[in-house]
Amino acid sequence: MEISMKPAVILYKPIPEDLRQRLDEHFSVTAFDGLTDDNMQQHAQTLANAVGLIGAGGKVDSALLDRMPALKAASTISVGYDNFDVQALSARGVLLMHTPTVLTDTVADTLMALVLATARRVVESAERVKAGEWQRSIDENWYGVNVHHKTLGVVGMGRIGMALAQRAHAGFDMDVLYYARHQHPEAEKRYDARYCDLDTLLAQSDFVCLILPLTEQTHHLIDAGKLAKMKPGAILINAGRGPVVDEAALIAALENRRLLAAGLDVFEREPLPATSPLLRLPNVVALPHIGSATHETRYNMAADAVNNLITALTGRVEKNCVNPEIIPGR
Ligand code: 8YV
């Protein structure tokens, strides 16, 4: 048997052919169909030998890391890294790389699409047309509400929040409020965005747009109490992480029409179970976590992730590292 001298890497999500070739040039790659329990059981030796891990979607926790004593770097094809136990990775000296820049505009477009789709009832109306319900010129039962010149609240003013604020301000003449851990003078200067506390944002926004990572602090940040603080008839949009919203409380707020609508790209459980009450509500636009899912952006994310792994395992890490503090000399 030929023994490869290249470092061993596990790829657990398919990537475009040319990127796979680039990975093969540097590493001896074993492709897994996800980080499933079956793969864990069947490929113990491959896991034990791997110095690199690249993919998206699986849980990378202590249980997995115990099986991967040689691991030096993990590279996720995503900006979010809530699937990773960063503390456990850092404690073992494993670098975690992610793709924070390439998806910004695409995810901001998705947020704006949800704002427009919910306010103007785009999906619901299109479904009614297909169902043959457009028999005469429409009456107010088909009307939506304006987007332009309304107030949009951005919860989480990171890169994507900034790109959303830009679209709302420059494209739709909206007033932008924002709530974040820190004030962002650039957002205030460029987009006239106004910093406020979360309760004020909820009380004043016609559209509350959540674009937060999932952490202990953000889990169920938007619960029944916070939903009750939203303007009656406001619209909630979430394209960050599902568990930031208490979904049962949201369903209640939508059922009793306290909120006009919700546009959701993320859910507490994904894929969203077919039995979810959200799917029975006409005022919900539910998308299958498509935030970054364009051909161009998904390619760029995979390319970034491949480059990130190469840098982490063979070169000098200068960007895209979640835990750079573990690099010796920093
Ligand atoms: C991806 C995302 O859908 O980057 C993220 O954090 O949520 C999305 O862009 C997902 O991680 C699959 O690659």
Short mmCIF file of C-alpha atoms and ligand atoms in Angstrom, two decimals:
data_model
loop_
_atom_site.label_atom_id
_atom_site.label_comp_id
_atom_site.label_asym_id
_atom_site.label_seq_id
_atom_site.Cartn_x
_atom_site.Cartn_y
_atom_site.Cartn_z
CA MET A 1 0.00 0.00 0.00
CA GLU A 2 1.26 3.44 -0.93
CA ILE A 3 1.63 5.65 2.12
CA SER A 4 0.86 9.31 1.37
CA MET A 5 3.27 11.83 2.86
CA LYS A 6 0.67 14.54 2.58
CA PRO A 7 -1.15 15.58 5.75
CA ALA A 8 -4.44 13.72 6.19
CA VAL A 9 -7.61 15.78 5.97
CA ILE A 10 -11.30 14.91 6.26
CA LEU A 11 -13.74 16.70 3.95
CA TYR A 12 -17.33 16.33 5.20
CA LYS A 13 -19.25 18.40 2.68
CA PRO A 14 -18.99 18.22 -1.14
CA ILE A 15 -17.11 21.12 -2.75
CA PRO A 16 -16.68 22.08 -6.43
CA GLU A 17 -14.31 19.85 -8.42
CA ASP A 18 -11.54 22.44 -8.95
CA LEU A 19 -11.47 23.21 -5.23
CA ARG A 20 -11.37 19.52 -4.42
CA GLN A 21 -8.32 19.26 -6.72
CA ARG A 22 -6.65 22.13 -4.89
CA LEU A 23 -7.29 20.36 -1.61
CA ASP A 24 -5.88 17.11 -3.08
CA GLU A 25 -2.70 18.91 -4.17
CA HIS A 26 -1.94 19.75 -0.54
CA PHE A 27 -3.51 16.95 1.42
CA SER A 28 -4.47 13.32 1.43
CA VAL A 29 -8.23 13.80 1.52
CA THR A 30 -10.90 11.40 2.78
CA ALA A 31 -14.44 12.49 1.92
CA PHE A 32 -17.18 11.80 4.46
CA ASP A 33 -20.85 12.13 3.75
CA GLY A 34 -21.39 14.37 6.80
CA LEU A 35 -20.16 13.89 10.35
CA THR A 36 -22.62 11.10 11.10
CA ASP A 37 -22.45 8.57 13.93
CA ASP A 38 -21.96 5.84 11.30
CA ASN A 39 -18.91 7.60 9.90
CA MET A 40 -17.55 8.06 13.41
CA GLN A 41 -17.86 4.33 14.12
CA GLN A 42 -16.64 3.06 10.75
CA HIS A 43 -13.68 5.37 10.17
CA ALA A 44 -12.03 5.51 13.58
CA GLN A 45 -8.51 5.23 12.13
CA THR A 46 -9.09 7.95 9.51
CA LEU A 47 -10.38 10.24 12.25
CA ALA A 48 -7.45 9.42 14.48
CA ASN A 49 -4.91 10.30 11.75
CA ALA A 50 -6.52 13.49 10.42
CA VAL A 51 -4.74 16.79 11.02
CA GLY A 52 -7.40 18.82 9.20
CA LEU A 53 -11.17 18.92 8.99
CA ILE A 54 -13.19 20.89 6.44
CA GLY A 55 -16.92 21.08 5.80
CA ALA A 56 -20.12 22.47 7.29
CA GLY A 57 -23.11 21.24 9.18
CA GLY A 58 -21.83 18.68 11.68
CA LYS A 59 -21.24 19.06 15.40
CA VAL A 60 -17.59 19.37 16.34
CA ASP A 61 -17.53 18.81 20.08
CA SER A 62 -15.33 17.12 22.68
CA ALA A 63 -16.72 13.68 21.79
CA LEU A 64 -15.51 14.09 18.20
CA LEU A 65 -12.26 15.76 19.21
CA ASP A 66 -11.46 12.83 21.52
CA ARG A 67 -11.45 10.67 18.39
CA MET A 68 -9.16 13.11 16.55
CA PRO A 69 -6.01 13.46 18.67
CA ALA A 70 -3.89 14.58 15.66
CA LEU A 71 -6.22 17.42 14.62
CA LYS A 72 -4.52 20.79 14.14
CA ALA A 73 -7.08 22.84 12.19
CA ALA A 74 -10.79 22.83 11.42
CA SER A 75 -12.17 24.94 8.58
CA THR A 76 -15.89 25.60 8.37
CA ILE A 77 -17.60 26.62 5.13
CA SER A 78 -19.66 29.20 6.99
CA VAL A 79 -19.35 32.40 8.94
CA GLY A 80 -21.26 30.99 11.92
CA TYR A 81 -19.43 28.52 14.15
CA ASP A 82 -22.01 27.61 16.76
CA ASN A 83 -21.56 23.94 15.71
CA PHE A 84 -18.05 24.08 17.11
CA ASP A 85 -17.01 23.87 20.74
CA VAL A 86 -14.42 26.64 20.45
CA GLN A 87 -13.22 26.21 24.03
CA ALA A 88 -12.57 22.50 23.48
CA LEU A 89 -10.77 23.24 20.18
CA SER A 90 -8.59 25.92 21.75
CA ALA A 91 -7.78 23.73 24.76
CA ARG A 92 -6.44 21.11 22.32
CA GLY A 93 -4.53 23.71 20.27
CA VAL A 94 -6.81 23.29 17.22
CA LEU A 95 -7.27 26.37 15.03
CA LEU A 96 -10.79 27.14 13.87
CA MET A 97 -11.14 28.95 10.53
CA HIS A 98 -14.33 30.42 9.03
CA THR A 99 -15.55 32.52 6.08
CA PRO A 100 -16.71 35.86 7.50
CA THR A 101 -16.43 38.18 4.48
CA VAL A 102 -17.56 36.53 1.24
CA LEU A 103 -21.23 36.05 2.09
CA THR A 104 -22.06 39.49 3.50
CA ASP A 105 -23.95 40.98 0.56
CA THR A 106 -25.69 37.75 -0.34
CA VAL A 107 -27.12 37.30 3.16
CA ALA A 108 -28.12 40.98 3.28
CA ASP A 109 -29.98 40.41 -0.01
CA THR A 110 -31.80 37.47 1.59
CA LEU A 111 -32.83 39.65 4.54
CA MET A 112 -34.15 42.33 2.18
CA ALA A 113 -35.97 39.65 0.17
CA LEU A 114 -37.72 38.53 3.37
CA VAL A 115 -38.63 42.13 4.24
CA LEU A 116 -40.22 42.61 0.81
CA ALA A 117 -41.81 39.16 0.63
CA THR A 118 -43.54 39.50 4.01
CA ALA A 119 -44.62 43.13 3.68
CA ARG A 120 -45.95 42.76 0.15
CA ARG A 121 -47.23 39.20 0.68
CA VAL A 122 -45.29 38.05 -2.37
CA VAL A 123 -45.30 34.32 -1.68
CA GLU A 124 -48.88 34.18 -0.46
CA SER A 125 -50.17 36.17 -3.46
CA ALA A 126 -48.21 34.09 -5.95
CA GLU A 127 -49.59 30.91 -4.42
CA ARG A 128 -53.14 32.29 -4.66
CA VAL A 129 -52.63 33.14 -8.33
CA LYS A 130 -51.40 29.60 -9.00
CA ALA A 131 -54.42 28.24 -7.14
CA GLY A 132 -56.69 30.12 -9.57
CA GLU A 133 -57.93 32.64 -7.00
CA TRP A 134 -57.24 35.71 -9.18
CA GLN A 135 -60.65 35.98 -10.79
CA ARG A 136 -61.23 39.74 -10.77
CA SER A 137 -59.16 42.81 -9.99
CA ILE A 138 -57.83 42.47 -6.48
CA ASP A 139 -59.39 44.01 -3.39
CA GLU A 140 -57.89 44.92 -0.05
CA ASN A 141 -57.71 41.27 0.97
CA TRP A 142 -54.59 41.12 -1.14
CA TYR A 143 -52.98 44.33 0.06
CA GLY A 144 -49.71 44.42 1.90
CA VAL A 145 -47.89 47.26 3.66
CA ASN A 146 -45.19 49.64 2.45
CA VAL A 147 -41.51 48.96 2.98
CA HIS A 148 -40.07 52.30 1.81
CA HIS A 149 -39.91 55.13 4.35
CA LYS A 150 -40.62 52.77 7.26
CA THR A 151 -38.34 52.04 10.22
CA LEU A 152 -36.06 49.02 10.07
CA GLY A 153 -34.36 47.76 13.23
CA VAL A 154 -31.14 45.82 12.83
CA VAL A 155 -30.34 43.54 15.77
CA GLY A 156 -26.65 42.69 15.43
CA MET A 157 -24.64 45.29 13.53
CA GLY A 158 -21.87 43.11 12.14
CA ARG A 159 -20.85 43.01 8.49
CA ILE A 160 -24.24 41.68 7.37
CA GLY A 161 -26.13 44.15 9.57
CA MET A 162 -24.16 46.98 7.94
CA ALA A 163 -24.97 45.71 4.44
CA LEU A 164 -28.65 45.47 5.38
CA ALA A 165 -28.60 49.02 6.79
CA GLN A 166 -27.06 50.22 3.54
CA ARG A 167 -29.83 48.61 1.48
CA ALA A 168 -32.59 49.93 3.75
CA HIS A 169 -31.18 53.46 3.88
CA ALA A 170 -29.98 53.96 0.31
CA GLY A 171 -32.43 51.72 -1.52
CA PHE A 172 -35.67 52.16 0.41
CA ASP A 173 -35.31 55.51 2.23
CA MET A 174 -35.88 53.73 5.53
CA ASP A 175 -34.97 54.98 8.99
CA VAL A 176 -32.48 52.57 10.48
CA LEU A 177 -32.28 51.74 14.19
CA TYR A 178 -29.77 49.27 15.52
CA TYR A 179 -28.92 47.37 18.63
CA ALA A 180 -25.52 45.75 19.06
CA ARG A 181 -22.91 45.12 21.72
CA HIS A 182 -21.02 48.22 20.62
CA GLN A 183 -21.91 51.41 18.82
CA HIS A 184 -20.87 51.60 15.16
CA PRO A 185 -19.96 55.19 14.22
CA GLU A 186 -19.59 54.12 10.57
CA ALA A 187 -23.19 52.86 10.41
CA GLU A 188 -24.34 56.11 11.98
CA LYS A 189 -22.34 58.24 9.55
CA ARG A 190 -23.09 56.31 6.38
CA TYR A 191 -26.65 55.12 6.93
CA ASP A 192 -27.95 57.55 9.54
CA ALA A 193 -28.42 54.51 11.75
CA ARG A 194 -29.48 55.31 15.32
CA TYR A 195 -28.18 53.22 18.22
CA CYS A 196 -30.75 52.25 20.81
CA ASP A 197 -31.43 49.59 23.43
CA LEU A 198 -33.28 46.47 22.35
CA ASP A 199 -36.62 47.43 23.93
CA THR A 200 -36.62 50.82 22.17
CA LEU A 201 -35.74 49.16 18.87
CA LEU A 202 -38.57 46.64 19.30
CA ALA A 203 -41.07 49.36 20.19
CA GLN A 204 -40.18 51.62 17.26
CA SER A 205 -39.34 49.32 14.33
CA ASP A 206 -41.79 48.30 11.63
CA PHE A 207 -39.32 45.55 10.66
CA VAL A 208 -37.14 43.88 13.27
CA CYS A 209 -34.29 42.09 11.50
CA LEU A 210 -32.22 39.61 13.50
CA ILE A 211 -28.74 38.82 12.25
CA LEU A 212 -26.99 37.49 15.34
CA PRO A 213 -24.71 34.56 15.99
CA LEU A 214 -26.01 31.89 18.38
CA THR A 215 -24.36 32.13 21.78
CA GLU A 216 -25.47 31.61 25.38
CA GLN A 217 -26.34 35.32 25.46
CA THR A 218 -28.43 35.31 22.27
CA HIS A 219 -30.32 32.04 22.86
CA HIS A 220 -34.04 32.97 23.03
CA LEU A 221 -33.10 36.65 23.14
CA ILE A 222 -36.43 37.23 21.43
CA ASP A 223 -38.88 35.53 23.78
CA ALA A 224 -42.56 36.14 24.57
CA GLY A 225 -41.68 39.24 26.63
CA LYS A 226 -39.64 40.80 23.83
CA LEU A 227 -42.25 39.92 21.18
CA ALA A 228 -44.83 41.69 23.32
CA LYS A 229 -42.66 44.81 23.17
CA MET A 230 -42.78 44.92 19.37
CA LYS A 231 -45.00 47.46 17.68
CA PRO A 232 -48.43 45.93 16.99
CA GLY A 233 -48.47 44.93 13.33
CA ALA A 234 -44.68 44.84 13.00
CA ILE A 235 -42.80 42.18 11.04
CA LEU A 236 -40.04 39.95 12.41
CA ILE A 237 -37.23 38.75 10.14
CA ASN A 238 -34.60 36.20 11.21
CA ALA A 239 -31.68 35.15 9.03
CA GLY A 240 -29.07 34.56 11.76
CA ARG A 241 -29.73 31.48 13.86
CA GLY A 242 -33.11 29.96 14.68
CA PRO A 243 -32.73 29.54 18.46
CA VAL A 244 -32.25 33.30 18.89
CA VAL A 245 -36.08 33.34 18.75
CA ASP A 246 -38.37 31.36 21.05
CA GLU A 247 -40.29 29.76 18.19
CA ALA A 248 -43.32 28.71 20.27
CA ALA A 249 -43.72 32.31 21.46
CA LEU A 250 -43.36 33.57 17.89
CA ILE A 251 -46.04 31.16 16.67
CA ALA A 252 -48.41 32.50 19.37
CA ALA A 253 -47.65 36.12 18.39
CA LEU A 254 -48.37 35.33 14.73
CA GLU A 255 -51.49 33.30 15.45
CA ASN A 256 -53.08 36.08 17.46
CA ARG A 257 -51.99 38.62 14.83
CA ARG A 258 -49.96 40.65 17.33
CA LEU A 259 -47.32 40.57 14.59
CA LEU A 260 -48.28 41.09 10.98
CA ALA A 261 -45.86 38.53 9.60
CA ALA A 262 -42.53 36.75 9.97
CA GLY A 263 -39.83 36.06 7.41
CA LEU A 264 -37.65 33.20 8.56
CA ASP A 265 -34.58 31.65 6.97
CA VAL A 266 -33.54 29.84 10.15
CA PHE A 267 -35.37 27.73 12.72
CA GLU A 268 -34.92 26.07 16.09
CA ARG A 269 -34.82 22.74 14.28
CA GLU A 270 -33.46 22.43 10.73
CA PRO A 271 -34.74 21.11 8.43
CA LEU A 272 -38.01 22.58 9.71
CA PRO A 273 -40.31 19.64 10.54
CA ALA A 274 -43.27 19.38 8.14
CA THR A 275 -45.55 19.41 11.19
CA SER A 276 -44.41 22.87 12.32
CA PRO A 277 -47.37 25.23 12.93
CA LEU A 278 -45.29 27.89 11.13
CA LEU A 279 -46.09 26.15 7.87
CA ARG A 280 -49.83 26.54 8.40
CA LEU A 281 -49.63 30.31 8.82
CA PRO A 282 -50.18 32.37 5.65
CA ASN A 283 -48.30 35.30 7.21
CA VAL A 284 -45.05 33.32 7.45
CA VAL A 285 -42.43 33.15 4.72
CA ALA A 286 -40.25 30.15 5.60
CA LEU A 287 -37.05 29.53 3.64
CA PRO A 288 -34.71 26.52 3.91
CA HIS A 289 -31.68 28.42 5.29
CA ILE A 290 -30.76 29.93 1.91
CA GLY A 291 -29.03 33.02 3.38
CA SER A 292 -25.74 32.51 1.55
CA ALA A 293 -27.00 30.01 -1.01
CA THR A 294 -26.14 31.42 -4.41
CA HIS A 295 -23.83 29.59 -6.81
CA GLU A 296 -21.30 32.41 -6.67
CA THR A 297 -21.24 32.87 -2.93
CA ARG A 298 -21.25 29.19 -2.02
CA TYR A 299 -18.31 28.74 -4.40
CA ASN A 300 -16.46 31.64 -2.80
CA MET A 301 -17.16 30.29 0.69
CA ALA A 302 -15.79 26.87 -0.24
CA ALA A 303 -12.73 28.50 -1.87
CA ASP A 304 -12.12 30.58 1.26
CA ALA A 305 -12.49 27.50 3.45
CA VAL A 306 -9.98 25.54 1.36
CA ASN A 307 -7.49 28.42 1.46
CA ASN A 308 -8.08 28.82 5.18
CA LEU A 309 -7.22 25.17 5.81
CA ILE A 310 -4.08 25.38 3.67
CA THR A 311 -2.94 28.49 5.54
CA ALA A 312 -3.75 27.01 8.92
CA LEU A 313 -1.87 23.78 8.23
CA THR A 314 1.01 25.01 6.12
CA GLY A 315 1.41 28.74 6.38
CA ARG A 316 0.85 31.83 8.40
CA VAL A 317 -2.66 32.57 9.51
CA GLU A 318 -3.47 36.22 9.00
CA LYS A 319 -7.25 36.30 8.82
CA ASN A 320 -10.44 34.26 9.14
CA CYS A 321 -9.34 32.61 12.37
CA VAL A 322 -11.82 32.33 15.24
CA ASN A 323 -9.21 31.54 17.93
CA PRO A 324 -5.96 33.28 16.83
CA GLU A 325 -4.95 33.68 20.48
CA ILE A 326 -3.75 30.05 20.53
CA ILE A 327 -1.14 30.70 17.80
CA PRO A 328 2.25 30.69 19.51
CA GLY A 329 3.80 34.15 19.62
CA ARG A 330 0.50 36.06 19.46
C1 8YV B 1 -24.60 28.38 5.53
C2 8YV B 1 -24.55 30.09 7.40
O1 8YV B 1 -25.92 28.09 5.25
O2 8YV B 1 -22.37 30.88 7.05
C3 8YV B 1 -23.24 30.60 7.86
O3 8YV B 1 -23.06 30.74 9.08
O4 8YV B 1 -25.47 29.96 8.14
C4 8YV B 1 -24.74 29.78 5.97
O5 8YV B 1 -24.03 30.62 5.17
C5 8YV B 1 -24.27 27.17 6.30
O6 8YV B 1 -23.37 27.33 7.28
C6 8YV B 1 -23.94 25.98 5.39
O7 8YV B 1 -22.72 26.12 4.73
#
